[in-house]
Each structure stands twice: as structure tokens, then as C-alpha cells.
Amino acid sequence: MPVLRGIEITLVNQLEKRPLEEYPHPEGSLGQVLRGPSPNRGTEVSSSAHQHEGYPMASVYVASIPETPFAVKYRVCQVPPEPARYMLFNLSMNSRDMAAWSIDTSVQLEGRAARSFWMPSGQHEGEIGLDERTFVFLPSRDTSVAEDGGLIEVKVFRASERRPRSPELSEFQYRNNYGVFAPRMGLLEVTEHKYYEHILIDPRDAPYATFRFHYRAMQNLRDLHLIPSGVQSEREPIPASSGISTTFGEVDFRGV
């Protein structure tokens, strides 16, 4: 993914701690973006992002890996001028809001998001805390090429202020997963996670930058001719099973 307006976003394989493989997408074939590892480096021009509906956007295909937890890694390598002190990131999966977080660019310029928080439900219904969930690609299944894959999107906004607020949680609702799932990892104390209200500089319908990851299984990317012929994956697929053990604990896919 190119550095768009001084911001870099990648999807990271949480098991291997490295980015998912990316390939060019038609949406990201026009326009100009700023690329560079730091504010002190000269500006370069990239042709892999363009203005989408009036705001800057970059798109790529990514090869999903079955039964693999993933995270969103972010880095601000060119801090916007004042009054933009904070950067707000909104993560959605297949048009469903999953997580939001912000950073103070005077103290933090990079990090990763691997969890979302919801109102306690199921076995934790009525308890005080946050229903913590992580992001995982589902096991390989007998799905048609047309039904495989989906869209992971990160919208970035500038903010001049942020103020602490109480959590406003919704209950996690199961729906068509399109190859990704958010398994429950446990109940987290509210004090372990902070919530803020932001004074945005950018309108909600015109983000400062948008990053779109169109994910599909590697074989389907080939079958649909979405990636250049002859491209070989550097990674071996993880064998399907009923669950995987990760640094986050056991993820059970049965019944998903």
C-alpha cells in the first residue's frame, strides 16, 4: 500500500508478524500521493492512489490466509500541519464498523490495531466490561469464486481536539462473514481502554485519506485474473483445522 498523504496502512499477519501480500487494484491506478518514510525526506510521486468521490484513496488486493489472525498496522510519516494534532482511524469490514482509535501525533506516530470492543453478550451478558474480539480470516471452505473475499477499509481523519468520554457500545451481531470473523477473546475491564470525543477537521463524508484492502484467497485472485499471471505466493497456506492457537489464545471456528 502506498503512503497516502503521509500515512501508511498495512494488514499484518499476526502469526508471522509481517504484512499480507499486496497486489495492484484498478481503483488505485490513478492520481498522486506523497510517499516517504519521514517528514524530512523529499517528496516522491506514486501512481497507485487517486481521488475517490472527492477525497484521496488508495486500494490494493491482498491475499487472505485461512485461519490467520491479522491486525491493521499504521504509521504517520508526515504529520499534518496545525491545528491537526490528532489522527482518528475508523476501521470497517464489508461496510460494517469494527473499530476506531486515535493518536496524539506529538507523542505517537505508529502502532497496530488488532482488537474491537463491544457490549458484553452471550455468556458475559449483564456483566461490566468490554467484549474483546480480534480479527481472523476464516478457514477455507467450499465457496464459489464469486462469493469469496470482501473489503477491509480504513478511513483517516484529522482532529484538532479530543476529550475523554464514556464508552458507547453496541452488541456484536453475527452476520455474513465474507471470509473474516471477530472471535471473542474475553471480557476486558473498561479502565483498560480509553474512549474519546473528537473535534474533526475533515467532514465525515470526506476523510483525509482512505485505504481499501480487497481481500481474496490467493487461488481465487489467480482464477479471476486479478493479479498478474505467473505471480507466486511466498507463503505456504496454513492447513485447515477446527481451531488455531495464537498469542491471543485458542480460536474455535466450529459453528462459524
PDB file of C-alpha atoms in Angstrom:
ATOM      1  CA  MET A   1       0.000   0.000   0.000  1.00  0.00           C
ATOM      2  CA  PRO A   2       1.421   3.425  -0.908  1.00  0.00           C
ATOM      3  CA  VAL A   3       1.976   6.175   1.617  1.00  0.00           C
ATOM      4  CA  LEU A   4      -1.076   8.371   1.131  1.00  0.00           C
ATOM      5  CA  ARG A   5      -0.925  11.951   2.450  1.00  0.00           C
ATOM      6  CA  GLY A   6       1.947  10.962   4.710  1.00  0.00           C
ATOM      7  CA  ILE A   7       0.122   7.927   6.179  1.00  0.00           C
ATOM      8  CA  GLU A   8       0.971   4.252   5.680  1.00  0.00           C
ATOM      9  CA  ILE A   9      -1.522   1.448   6.408  1.00  0.00           C
ATOM     10  CA  THR A  10      -0.851  -2.289   6.036  1.00  0.00           C
ATOM     11  CA  LEU A  11      -2.577  -5.517   7.068  1.00  0.00           C
ATOM     12  CA  VAL A  12      -0.236  -7.681   9.139  1.00  0.00           C
ATOM     13  CA  ASN A  13      -0.251 -11.447   9.638  1.00  0.00           C
ATOM     14  CA  GLN A  14      -0.263 -11.728  13.434  1.00  0.00           C
ATOM     15  CA  LEU A  15       1.323 -15.191  13.384  1.00  0.00           C
ATOM     16  CA  GLU A  16       4.303 -14.254  11.217  1.00  0.00           C
ATOM     17  CA  LYS A  17       4.434 -10.558  12.174  1.00  0.00           C
ATOM     18  CA  ARG A  18       4.731  -9.416   8.571  1.00  0.00           C
ATOM     19  CA  PRO A  19       2.457  -7.715   6.022  1.00  0.00           C
ATOM     20  CA  LEU A  20      -0.019  -9.653   3.915  1.00  0.00           C
ATOM     21  CA  GLU A  21       0.937  -9.861   0.260  1.00  0.00           C
ATOM     22  CA  GLU A  22      -0.451  -6.956  -1.777  1.00  0.00           C
ATOM     23  CA  TYR A  23      -1.194  -6.591  -5.492  1.00  0.00           C
ATOM     24  CA  PRO A  24      -2.317  -3.624  -7.645  1.00  0.00           C
ATOM     25  CA  HIS A  25      -6.028  -2.815  -7.782  1.00  0.00           C
ATOM     26  CA  PRO A  26      -7.760  -0.831 -10.576  1.00  0.00           C
ATOM     27  CA  GLU A  27      -9.071   1.737  -8.085  1.00  0.00           C
ATOM     28  CA  GLY A  28      -5.509   2.591  -7.151  1.00  0.00           C
ATOM     29  CA  SER A  29      -4.185   3.225 -10.650  1.00  0.00           C
ATOM     30  CA  LEU A  30      -4.618   6.991 -10.964  1.00  0.00           C
ATOM     31  CA  GLY A  31      -3.694  10.175  -9.126  1.00  0.00           C
ATOM     32  CA  GLN A  32      -0.777  11.248  -6.973  1.00  0.00           C
ATOM     33  CA  VAL A  33       0.115  10.661  -3.341  1.00  0.00           C
ATOM     34  CA  LEU A  34       3.020  11.575  -1.106  1.00  0.00           C
ATOM     35  CA  ARG A  35       5.453   8.775  -0.334  1.00  0.00           C
ATOM     36  CA  GLY A  36       8.279   8.916   2.182  1.00  0.00           C
ATOM     37  CA  PRO A  37       9.440   7.339   5.474  1.00  0.00           C
ATOM     38  CA  SER A  38       9.741  10.617   7.376  1.00  0.00           C
ATOM     39  CA  PRO A  39       8.807  14.307   7.205  1.00  0.00           C
ATOM     40  CA  ASN A  40      12.441  15.138   6.463  1.00  0.00           C
ATOM     41  CA  ARG A  41      12.629  13.131   3.262  1.00  0.00           C
ATOM     42  CA  GLY A  42      11.929  14.649  -0.126  1.00  0.00           C
ATOM     43  CA  THR A  43       8.523  14.144  -1.704  1.00  0.00           C
ATOM     44  CA  GLU A  44       8.043  11.386  -4.260  1.00  0.00           C
ATOM     45  CA  VAL A  45       5.115  10.768  -6.565  1.00  0.00           C
ATOM     46  CA  SER A  46       3.223   7.475  -6.649  1.00  0.00           C
ATOM     47  CA  SER A  47       0.599   6.415  -9.189  1.00  0.00           C
ATOM     48  CA  SER A  48      -1.156   3.840  -7.005  1.00  0.00           C
ATOM     49  CA  ALA A  49      -3.800   6.045  -5.395  1.00  0.00           C
ATOM     50  CA  HIS A  50      -6.325   8.570  -6.611  1.00  0.00           C
ATOM     51  CA  GLN A  51      -9.107  10.933  -5.652  1.00  0.00           C
ATOM     52  CA  HIS A  52     -12.237   8.874  -4.914  1.00  0.00           C
ATOM     53  CA  GLU A  53     -15.509  10.781  -4.645  1.00  0.00           C
ATOM     54  CA  GLY A  54     -13.549  13.930  -3.852  1.00  0.00           C
ATOM     55  CA  TYR A  55     -11.099  12.520  -1.296  1.00  0.00           C
ATOM     56  CA  PRO A  56      -7.723  10.718  -1.565  1.00  0.00           C
ATOM     57  CA  MET A  57      -7.917   6.934  -1.663  1.00  0.00           C
ATOM     58  CA  ALA A  58      -5.529   4.026  -2.202  1.00  0.00           C
ATOM     59  CA  SER A  59      -6.592   0.453  -2.998  1.00  0.00           C
ATOM     60  CA  VAL A  60      -4.852  -2.910  -3.253  1.00  0.00           C
ATOM     61  CA  TYR A  61      -5.724  -6.589  -3.455  1.00  0.00           C
ATOM     62  CA  VAL A  62      -4.469  -8.693  -0.541  1.00  0.00           C
ATOM     63  CA  ALA A  63      -4.154 -12.465  -0.369  1.00  0.00           C
ATOM     64  CA  SER A  64      -6.066 -13.730   2.668  1.00  0.00           C
ATOM     65  CA  ILE A  65      -4.584 -16.640   4.640  1.00  0.00           C
ATOM     66  CA  PRO A  66      -7.102 -19.082   6.160  1.00  0.00           C
ATOM     67  CA  GLU A  67      -7.285 -19.354   9.953  1.00  0.00           C
ATOM     68  CA  THR A  68      -4.894 -16.437  10.420  1.00  0.00           C
ATOM     69  CA  PRO A  69      -5.402 -13.521  12.832  1.00  0.00           C
ATOM     70  CA  PHE A  70      -4.484 -10.159  11.358  1.00  0.00           C
ATOM     71  CA  ALA A  71      -4.006  -6.589  12.516  1.00  0.00           C
ATOM     72  CA  VAL A  72      -4.007  -3.120  10.990  1.00  0.00           C
ATOM     73  CA  LYS A  73      -0.562  -1.552  11.197  1.00  0.00           C
ATOM     74  CA  TYR A  74      -0.390   2.227  10.819  1.00  0.00           C
ATOM     75  CA  ARG A  75       2.361   4.816  10.600  1.00  0.00           C
ATOM     76  CA  VAL A  76       2.221   8.592  10.234  1.00  0.00           C
ATOM     77  CA  CYS A  77       5.403   9.546   8.382  1.00  0.00           C
ATOM     78  CA  GLN A  78       4.347  13.099   7.545  1.00  0.00           C
ATOM     79  CA  VAL A  79       2.481  14.926  10.310  1.00  0.00           C
ATOM     80  CA  PRO A  80      -0.250  17.292   9.037  1.00  0.00           C
ATOM     81  CA  PRO A  81       0.205  20.962   9.974  1.00  0.00           C
ATOM     82  CA  GLU A  82      -1.680  22.598  12.839  1.00  0.00           C
ATOM     83  CA  PRO A  83      -4.385  22.634  14.017  1.00  0.00           C
ATOM     84  CA  ALA A  84      -4.341  18.879  13.253  1.00  0.00           C
ATOM     85  CA  ARG A  85      -2.859  17.407  16.432  1.00  0.00           C
ATOM     86  CA  TYR A  86      -4.743  14.103  16.455  1.00  0.00           C
ATOM     87  CA  MET A  87      -5.403  11.435  13.849  1.00  0.00           C
ATOM     88  CA  LEU A  88      -8.594   9.341  14.043  1.00  0.00           C
ATOM     89  CA  PHE A  89      -8.716   5.933  12.325  1.00  0.00           C
ATOM     90  CA  ASN A  90     -12.025   4.203  11.510  1.00  0.00           C
ATOM     91  CA  LEU A  91     -11.873   0.521  10.559  1.00  0.00           C
ATOM     92  CA  SER A  92     -14.727  -1.195   8.703  1.00  0.00           C
ATOM     93  CA  MET A  93     -15.084  -4.663   7.209  1.00  0.00           C
ATOM     94  CA  ASN A  94     -17.587  -5.128   4.403  1.00  0.00           C
ATOM     95  CA  SER A  95     -19.298  -1.819   5.306  1.00  0.00           C
ATOM     96  CA  ARG A  96     -19.555  -2.790   8.974  1.00  0.00           C
ATOM     97  CA  ASP A  97     -17.871  -0.506  11.527  1.00  0.00           C
ATOM     98  CA  MET A  98     -15.483  -2.635  13.588  1.00  0.00           C
ATOM     99  CA  ALA A  99     -13.118  -0.334  15.473  1.00  0.00           C
ATOM    100  CA  ALA A 100     -11.952   3.256  15.882  1.00  0.00           C
ATOM    101  CA  TRP A 101      -8.865   4.675  17.577  1.00  0.00           C
ATOM    102  CA  SER A 102      -6.873   7.884  17.615  1.00  0.00           C
ATOM    103  CA  ILE A 103      -3.317   9.018  18.305  1.00  0.00           C
ATOM    104  CA  ASP A 104      -1.725  12.224  19.524  1.00  0.00           C
ATOM    105  CA  THR A 105       0.885  12.896  16.838  1.00  0.00           C
ATOM    106  CA  SER A 106       3.049  14.806  19.319  1.00  0.00           C
ATOM    107  CA  VAL A 107       3.705  11.587  21.273  1.00  0.00           C
ATOM    108  CA  GLN A 108       2.893   8.669  18.919  1.00  0.00           C
ATOM    109  CA  LEU A 109       3.267   8.143  15.180  1.00  0.00           C
ATOM    110  CA  GLU A 110       2.755   4.403  14.702  1.00  0.00           C
ATOM    111  CA  GLY A 111       1.141   1.299  16.128  1.00  0.00           C
ATOM    112  CA  ARG A 112      -1.254  -1.522  15.296  1.00  0.00           C
ATOM    113  CA  ALA A 113      -4.919  -2.301  15.917  1.00  0.00           C
ATOM    114  CA  ALA A 114      -5.856  -5.945  16.422  1.00  0.00           C
ATOM    115  CA  ARG A 115      -8.998  -5.780  18.571  1.00  0.00           C
ATOM    116  CA  SER A 116     -12.521  -4.407  18.657  1.00  0.00           C
ATOM    117  CA  PHE A 117     -14.719  -3.840  21.703  1.00  0.00           C
ATOM    118  CA  TRP A 118     -18.449  -4.448  22.129  1.00  0.00           C
ATOM    119  CA  MET A 119     -21.199  -4.606  24.717  1.00  0.00           C
ATOM    120  CA  PRO A 120     -20.965  -7.838  26.758  1.00  0.00           C
ATOM    121  CA  SER A 121     -23.315 -10.509  25.419  1.00  0.00           C
ATOM    122  CA  GLY A 122     -23.745 -14.272  25.474  1.00  0.00           C
ATOM    123  CA  GLN A 123     -22.003 -15.762  28.483  1.00  0.00           C
ATOM    124  CA  HIS A 124     -20.965 -12.264  29.616  1.00  0.00           C
ATOM    125  CA  GLU A 125     -24.377 -10.601  29.170  1.00  0.00           C
ATOM    126  CA  GLY A 126     -25.146  -8.222  32.031  1.00  0.00           C
ATOM    127  CA  GLU A 127     -21.538  -8.076  33.218  1.00  0.00           C
ATOM    128  CA  ILE A 128     -19.491  -4.891  33.433  1.00  0.00           C
ATOM    129  CA  GLY A 129     -16.660  -4.657  30.943  1.00  0.00           C
ATOM    130  CA  LEU A 130     -15.804  -4.749  27.246  1.00  0.00           C
ATOM    131  CA  ASP A 131     -16.414  -7.741  24.981  1.00  0.00           C
ATOM    132  CA  GLU A 132     -12.978  -8.032  23.372  1.00  0.00           C
ATOM    133  CA  ARG A 133     -12.698  -9.532  19.873  1.00  0.00           C
ATOM    134  CA  THR A 134      -9.871  -9.992  17.416  1.00  0.00           C
ATOM    135  CA  PHE A 135      -9.790 -10.238  13.581  1.00  0.00           C
ATOM    136  CA  VAL A 136      -9.299 -13.584  11.836  1.00  0.00           C
ATOM    137  CA  PHE A 137      -9.582 -14.924   8.289  1.00  0.00           C
ATOM    138  CA  LEU A 138     -11.912 -17.929   8.297  1.00  0.00           C
ATOM    139  CA  PRO A 139     -10.836 -21.443   7.240  1.00  0.00           C
ATOM    140  CA  SER A 140     -11.018 -22.402   3.570  1.00  0.00           C
ATOM    141  CA  ARG A 141     -14.482 -23.618   2.591  1.00  0.00           C
ATOM    142  CA  ASP A 142     -16.364 -24.722  -0.488  1.00  0.00           C
ATOM    143  CA  THR A 143     -17.208 -21.192  -1.584  1.00  0.00           C
ATOM    144  CA  SER A 144     -17.614 -20.078  -5.168  1.00  0.00           C
ATOM    145  CA  VAL A 145     -15.048 -17.698  -6.588  1.00  0.00           C
ATOM    146  CA  ALA A 146     -17.724 -15.004  -6.879  1.00  0.00           C
ATOM    147  CA  GLU A 147     -18.620 -15.256  -3.172  1.00  0.00           C
ATOM    148  CA  ASP A 148     -15.054 -15.292  -1.862  1.00  0.00           C
ATOM    149  CA  GLY A 149     -13.472 -12.220  -0.331  1.00  0.00           C
ATOM    150  CA  GLY A 150     -14.575  -8.764   0.695  1.00  0.00           C
ATOM    151  CA  LEU A 151     -13.394  -5.287   1.639  1.00  0.00           C
ATOM    152  CA  ILE A 152     -11.446  -4.008   4.637  1.00  0.00           C
ATOM    153  CA  GLU A 153     -11.381  -0.214   4.749  1.00  0.00           C
ATOM    154  CA  VAL A 154      -9.563   2.299   6.963  1.00  0.00           C
ATOM    155  CA  LYS A 155     -10.641   5.948   6.894  1.00  0.00           C
ATOM    156  CA  VAL A 156      -8.361   8.553   8.470  1.00  0.00           C
ATOM    157  CA  PHE A 157      -9.493  11.923   9.803  1.00  0.00           C
ATOM    158  CA  ARG A 158      -7.623  14.876  11.276  1.00  0.00           C
ATOM    159  CA  ALA A 159      -8.792  16.267  14.612  1.00  0.00           C
ATOM    160  CA  SER A 160      -7.865  19.423  16.488  1.00  0.00           C
ATOM    161  CA  GLU A 161      -9.070  18.212  19.898  1.00  0.00           C
ATOM    162  CA  ARG A 162     -10.177  15.097  21.728  1.00  0.00           C
ATOM    163  CA  ARG A 163     -11.909  14.768  25.076  1.00  0.00           C
ATOM    164  CA  PRO A 164     -12.402  11.667  27.255  1.00  0.00           C
ATOM    165  CA  ARG A 165     -15.912  10.233  27.244  1.00  0.00           C
ATOM    166  CA  SER A 166     -17.783   7.192  28.496  1.00  0.00           C
ATOM    167  CA  PRO A 167     -17.930   4.130  26.205  1.00  0.00           C
ATOM    168  CA  GLU A 168     -20.917   3.921  23.846  1.00  0.00           C
ATOM    169  CA  LEU A 169     -21.043   0.232  22.984  1.00  0.00           C
ATOM    170  CA  SER A 170     -23.223  -1.833  20.688  1.00  0.00           C
ATOM    171  CA  GLU A 171     -23.758  -5.588  20.816  1.00  0.00           C
ATOM    172  CA  PHE A 172     -21.816  -7.683  18.331  1.00  0.00           C
ATOM    173  CA  GLN A 173     -24.226  -9.168  15.784  1.00  0.00           C
ATOM    174  CA  TYR A 174     -23.375 -12.269  13.768  1.00  0.00           C
ATOM    175  CA  ARG A 175     -23.948 -11.903  10.032  1.00  0.00           C
ATOM    176  CA  ASN A 176     -22.482 -12.991   6.718  1.00  0.00           C
ATOM    177  CA  ASN A 177     -18.743 -13.053   7.397  1.00  0.00           C
ATOM    178  CA  TYR A 178     -17.397 -12.922   3.822  1.00  0.00           C
ATOM    179  CA  GLY A 179     -14.297 -14.784   4.920  1.00  0.00           C
ATOM    180  CA  VAL A 180     -13.461 -12.777   8.059  1.00  0.00           C
ATOM    181  CA  PHE A 181     -14.608 -13.221  11.632  1.00  0.00           C
ATOM    182  CA  ALA A 182     -14.210 -11.495  15.006  1.00  0.00           C
ATOM    183  CA  PRO A 183     -13.991 -14.255  17.652  1.00  0.00           C
ATOM    184  CA  ARG A 184     -14.452 -13.362  21.307  1.00  0.00           C
ATOM    185  CA  MET A 185     -11.225 -13.246  23.307  1.00  0.00           C
ATOM    186  CA  GLY A 186     -12.710 -12.461  26.715  1.00  0.00           C
ATOM    187  CA  LEU A 187     -14.019  -9.663  28.914  1.00  0.00           C
ATOM    188  CA  LEU A 188     -11.822  -6.595  29.389  1.00  0.00           C
ATOM    189  CA  GLU A 189     -12.141  -4.043  32.177  1.00  0.00           C
ATOM    190  CA  VAL A 190     -13.403  -0.675  30.967  1.00  0.00           C
ATOM    191  CA  THR A 191     -10.486   1.074  32.692  1.00  0.00           C
ATOM    192  CA  GLU A 192      -8.049  -0.715  30.356  1.00  0.00           C
ATOM    193  CA  HIS A 193      -9.330   1.120  27.275  1.00  0.00           C
ATOM    194  CA  LYS A 194      -9.947   4.852  26.792  1.00  0.00           C
ATOM    195  CA  TYR A 195     -12.671   6.484  24.695  1.00  0.00           C
ATOM    196  CA  TYR A 196     -12.628   9.994  23.250  1.00  0.00           C
ATOM    197  CA  GLU A 197     -14.879  12.505  21.553  1.00  0.00           C
ATOM    198  CA  HIS A 198     -13.089  14.255  18.688  1.00  0.00           C
ATOM    199  CA  ILE A 199     -13.340  17.697  17.122  1.00  0.00           C
ATOM    200  CA  LEU A 200     -12.796  16.748  13.491  1.00  0.00           C
ATOM    201  CA  ILE A 201     -11.248  18.948  10.834  1.00  0.00           C
ATOM    202  CA  ASP A 202     -12.397  16.728   7.975  1.00  0.00           C
ATOM    203  CA  PRO A 203     -16.100  16.059   7.280  1.00  0.00           C
ATOM    204  CA  ARG A 204     -17.286  12.523   7.998  1.00  0.00           C
ATOM    205  CA  ASP A 205     -18.108  12.026   4.317  1.00  0.00           C
ATOM    206  CA  ALA A 206     -14.734  13.370   3.141  1.00  0.00           C
ATOM    207  CA  PRO A 207     -11.891  11.626   5.042  1.00  0.00           C
ATOM    208  CA  TYR A 208      -8.355  12.962   4.968  1.00  0.00           C
ATOM    209  CA  ALA A 209      -7.296   9.608   3.471  1.00  0.00           C
ATOM    210  CA  THR A 210      -8.922   6.232   2.770  1.00  0.00           C
ATOM    211  CA  PHE A 211      -7.199   2.856   2.424  1.00  0.00           C
ATOM    212  CA  ARG A 212      -9.053  -0.092   0.865  1.00  0.00           C
ATOM    213  CA  PHE A 213      -7.921  -3.721   1.032  1.00  0.00           C
ATOM    214  CA  HIS A 214      -9.836  -6.050  -1.295  1.00  0.00           C
ATOM    215  CA  TYR A 215      -9.069  -9.478   0.154  1.00  0.00           C
ATOM    216  CA  ARG A 216      -9.429 -12.843  -1.581  1.00  0.00           C
ATOM    217  CA  ALA A 217      -7.815 -16.265  -1.399  1.00  0.00           C
ATOM    218  CA  MET A 218      -4.637 -16.414  -3.479  1.00  0.00           C
ATOM    219  CA  GLN A 219      -6.046 -19.100  -5.787  1.00  0.00           C
ATOM    220  CA  ASN A 220      -9.150 -17.016  -6.488  1.00  0.00           C
ATOM    221  CA  LEU A 221      -7.025 -13.954  -7.222  1.00  0.00           C
ATOM    222  CA  ARG A 222      -5.342 -16.060  -9.890  1.00  0.00           C
ATOM    223  CA  ASP A 223      -8.527 -17.679 -11.218  1.00  0.00           C
ATOM    224  CA  LEU A 224     -10.197 -14.283 -11.668  1.00  0.00           C
ATOM    225  CA  HIS A 225      -7.047 -12.860 -13.279  1.00  0.00           C
ATOM    226  CA  LEU A 226      -6.915 -10.129 -10.646  1.00  0.00           C
ATOM    227  CA  ILE A 227      -3.157 -10.437 -10.266  1.00  0.00           C
ATOM    228  CA  PRO A 228      -0.509 -10.809 -12.986  1.00  0.00           C
ATOM    229  CA  SER A 229      -0.121 -14.319 -14.363  1.00  0.00           C
ATOM    230  CA  GLY A 230       2.839 -16.215 -13.005  1.00  0.00           C
ATOM    231  CA  VAL A 231       2.779 -14.485  -9.607  1.00  0.00           C
ATOM    232  CA  GLN A 232       3.682 -16.974  -6.904  1.00  0.00           C
ATOM    233  CA  SER A 233       2.930 -16.597  -3.215  1.00  0.00           C
ATOM    234  CA  GLU A 234       5.962 -16.536  -0.938  1.00  0.00           C
ATOM    235  CA  ARG A 235       3.950 -18.189   1.816  1.00  0.00           C
ATOM    236  CA  GLU A 236       2.539 -21.632   2.285  1.00  0.00           C
ATOM    237  CA  PRO A 237      -1.137 -21.781   3.332  1.00  0.00           C
ATOM    238  CA  ILE A 238      -1.908 -22.869   6.883  1.00  0.00           C
ATOM    239  CA  PRO A 239      -3.659 -26.270   6.951  1.00  0.00           C
ATOM    240  CA  ALA A 240      -7.353 -26.043   7.830  1.00  0.00           C
ATOM    241  CA  SER A 241      -8.396 -27.300  11.260  1.00  0.00           C
ATOM    242  CA  SER A 242     -11.135 -26.755  13.812  1.00  0.00           C
ATOM    243  CA  GLY A 243      -9.162 -24.049  15.592  1.00  0.00           C
ATOM    244  CA  ILE A 244      -5.760 -22.381  15.875  1.00  0.00           C
ATOM    245  CA  SER A 245      -3.571 -21.491  18.812  1.00  0.00           C
ATOM    246  CA  THR A 246      -2.225 -17.951  18.720  1.00  0.00           C
ATOM    247  CA  THR A 247      -0.693 -15.468  21.108  1.00  0.00           C
ATOM    248  CA  PHE A 248      -4.294 -14.409  21.761  1.00  0.00           C
ATOM    249  CA  GLY A 249      -5.398 -17.902  22.822  1.00  0.00           C
ATOM    250  CA  GLU A 250      -7.435 -20.624  21.120  1.00  0.00           C
ATOM    251  CA  VAL A 251      -9.739 -19.536  18.310  1.00  0.00           C
ATOM    252  CA  ASP A 252     -12.535 -22.038  17.641  1.00  0.00           C
ATOM    253  CA  PHE A 253     -14.068 -21.903  14.142  1.00  0.00           C
ATOM    254  CA  ARG A 254     -16.641 -24.647  14.630  1.00  0.00           C
ATOM    255  CA  GLY A 255     -20.142 -23.295  14.137  1.00  0.00           C
ATOM    256  CA  VAL A 256     -18.921 -20.074  12.494  1.00  0.00           C
TER     257      VAL A 256
END
